[in-house]
Each structure stands twice: as C-alpha cells, then as structure tokens.
Short mmCIF file of C-alpha atoms in Angstrom, two decimals:
data_model
loop_
_atom_site.label_atom_id
_atom_site.label_comp_id
_atom_site.label_asym_id
_atom_site.label_seq_id
_atom_site.Cartn_x
_atom_site.Cartn_y
_atom_site.Cartn_z
CA MET A 11 0.00 0.00 0.00
CA SER A 12 1.31 3.44 -0.92
CA ASP A 13 2.10 6.08 1.71
CA LYS A 14 -0.83 8.16 0.43
CA ASN A 15 -3.23 5.26 0.85
CA ASN A 16 -1.72 4.44 4.24
CA ALA A 17 -2.42 8.00 5.38
CA LYS A 18 -6.02 7.79 4.18
CA VAL A 19 -6.59 4.45 5.91
CA ASN A 20 -5.08 5.80 9.14
CA ARG A 21 -7.32 8.85 8.96
CA LEU A 22 -10.38 6.66 8.31
CA ASN A 23 -9.47 4.49 11.31
CA ARG A 24 -9.31 7.61 13.49
CA ILE A 25 -12.71 8.68 12.14
CA ALA A 26 -14.11 5.24 13.00
CA GLY A 27 -12.85 5.78 16.54
CA GLN A 28 -14.50 9.20 16.62
CA VAL A 29 -17.81 7.67 15.51
CA ARG A 30 -17.58 5.04 18.25
CA GLY A 31 -16.92 7.89 20.69
CA VAL A 32 -20.02 9.74 19.49
CA ALA A 33 -22.10 6.56 19.93
CA GLN A 34 -20.79 6.27 23.49
CA MET A 35 -21.70 9.90 24.13
CA VAL A 36 -25.27 9.19 23.00
CA GLU A 37 -25.42 6.07 25.18
CA ASP A 38 -24.13 8.12 28.13
CA ASP A 39 -26.83 10.74 27.48
CA ARG A 40 -24.24 13.49 27.11
CA TYR A 41 -25.18 17.10 26.40
CA CYS A 42 -26.65 17.43 22.89
CA ILE A 43 -24.41 20.32 21.83
CA ASP A 44 -21.29 18.33 22.76
CA ILE A 45 -22.55 15.44 20.64
CA LEU A 46 -23.32 17.79 17.75
CA HIS A 47 -19.81 19.28 17.95
CA GLN A 48 -18.33 15.80 17.68
CA ILE A 49 -20.58 14.95 14.74
CA GLN A 50 -19.40 18.10 12.97
CA ALA A 51 -15.79 17.05 13.62
CA VAL A 52 -16.48 13.63 12.07
CA LYS A 53 -18.13 15.21 9.02
CA SER A 54 -15.18 17.57 8.58
CA ALA A 55 -12.67 14.72 8.85
CA LEU A 56 -14.61 12.67 6.28
CA ALA A 57 -14.75 15.66 3.93
CA LYS A 58 -10.94 15.92 4.09
CA VAL A 59 -10.55 12.26 3.16
CA GLU A 60 -13.13 12.66 0.40
CA THR A 61 -11.20 15.62 -1.02
CA GLN A 62 -7.95 13.65 -1.02
CA VAL A 63 -9.55 10.66 -2.76
CA LEU A 64 -11.06 12.99 -5.36
CA LYS A 65 -7.67 14.65 -5.95
CA ASP A 66 -6.05 11.24 -6.31
CA HIS A 67 -8.74 10.18 -8.78
CA ALA A 68 -8.16 13.29 -10.87
CA ALA A 69 -4.37 12.97 -10.71
CA CYS A 70 -4.34 9.28 -11.54
CA CYS A 71 -7.47 7.82 -13.13
CA VAL A 72 -8.65 10.90 -15.02
CA ALA A 73 -5.12 11.87 -16.07
CA GLU A 74 -4.53 8.33 -17.40
CA ALA A 75 -7.77 8.48 -19.40
CA ILE A 76 -6.71 11.80 -20.92
CA ALA A 77 -3.22 10.51 -21.71
CA SER A 78 -4.62 7.35 -23.30
CA GLY A 79 -6.33 9.35 -26.04
CA ASP A 80 -9.30 6.97 -25.76
CA GLU A 81 -12.37 9.20 -26.08
CA GLY A 82 -14.67 6.54 -24.63
CA GLU A 83 -12.53 6.20 -21.51
CA GLN A 84 -12.28 9.99 -21.20
CA ARG A 85 -16.05 10.37 -21.41
CA GLU A 86 -16.51 7.57 -18.87
CA LYS A 87 -14.20 9.23 -16.30
CA PHE A 88 -15.86 12.60 -16.86
CA GLN A 89 -19.33 11.06 -16.49
CA GLU A 90 -18.28 9.40 -13.23
CA LEU A 91 -17.40 12.81 -11.81
CA VAL A 92 -20.64 14.37 -13.06
CA ASP A 93 -22.67 11.51 -11.54
CA LEU A 94 -20.85 11.91 -8.24
CA LEU A 95 -21.56 15.64 -8.13
CA GLU A 96 -25.19 15.09 -9.02
CA ARG A 97 -25.60 12.61 -6.15
CA THR A 98 -24.10 15.04 -3.64
CA ARG A 99 -26.68 17.68 -4.56
CA LYS A 100 -29.64 15.47 -3.70
#
C-alpha cells in the first residue's frame, strides 16, 4: 500500500474511533451540543478524506484516461465525476 493510501486508511481508522466515541456519548446521554460538535468534527474529517480521494482520482485515473487518447474512456471518467456531483446535490 502506498504512503498516500496508508495515510487515508489511518485517517479513516481515526474517524471510525471518533464515531464510536459519538455513539458512546449518545449512550451516556451526554449534552446534545457536545454530541453535535463531535458529529461536525467527524463530518469535517470525512470531507478531508473525500477531497484527497477525489484529488487522487483526478491525478491518476482521469489523467490516465486523458493521456490514453481513448475518447470513450475519457467520457466515462468525466461522467463518473458528473454523476458523483449530481448525487451530492440530492
């Protein structure tokens, strides 16, 4: 596994720990605002991982499709990104 992937996996493991912590907070009937702050932290951490994966996709998969000169592959990679953006708007 590459160092970049290792970093993403490590970050995701920390996020999983954060989520378990939030579940424990709910079980312990902790103050709602404290729980909401932790949920926001989890969402922010996930957004950072998402951004890195998207950058990697553009730098690797999309760049390879462009370099290949294969119009079908280029359209496919572009459509994947459009579909992803459409799903996030819903």
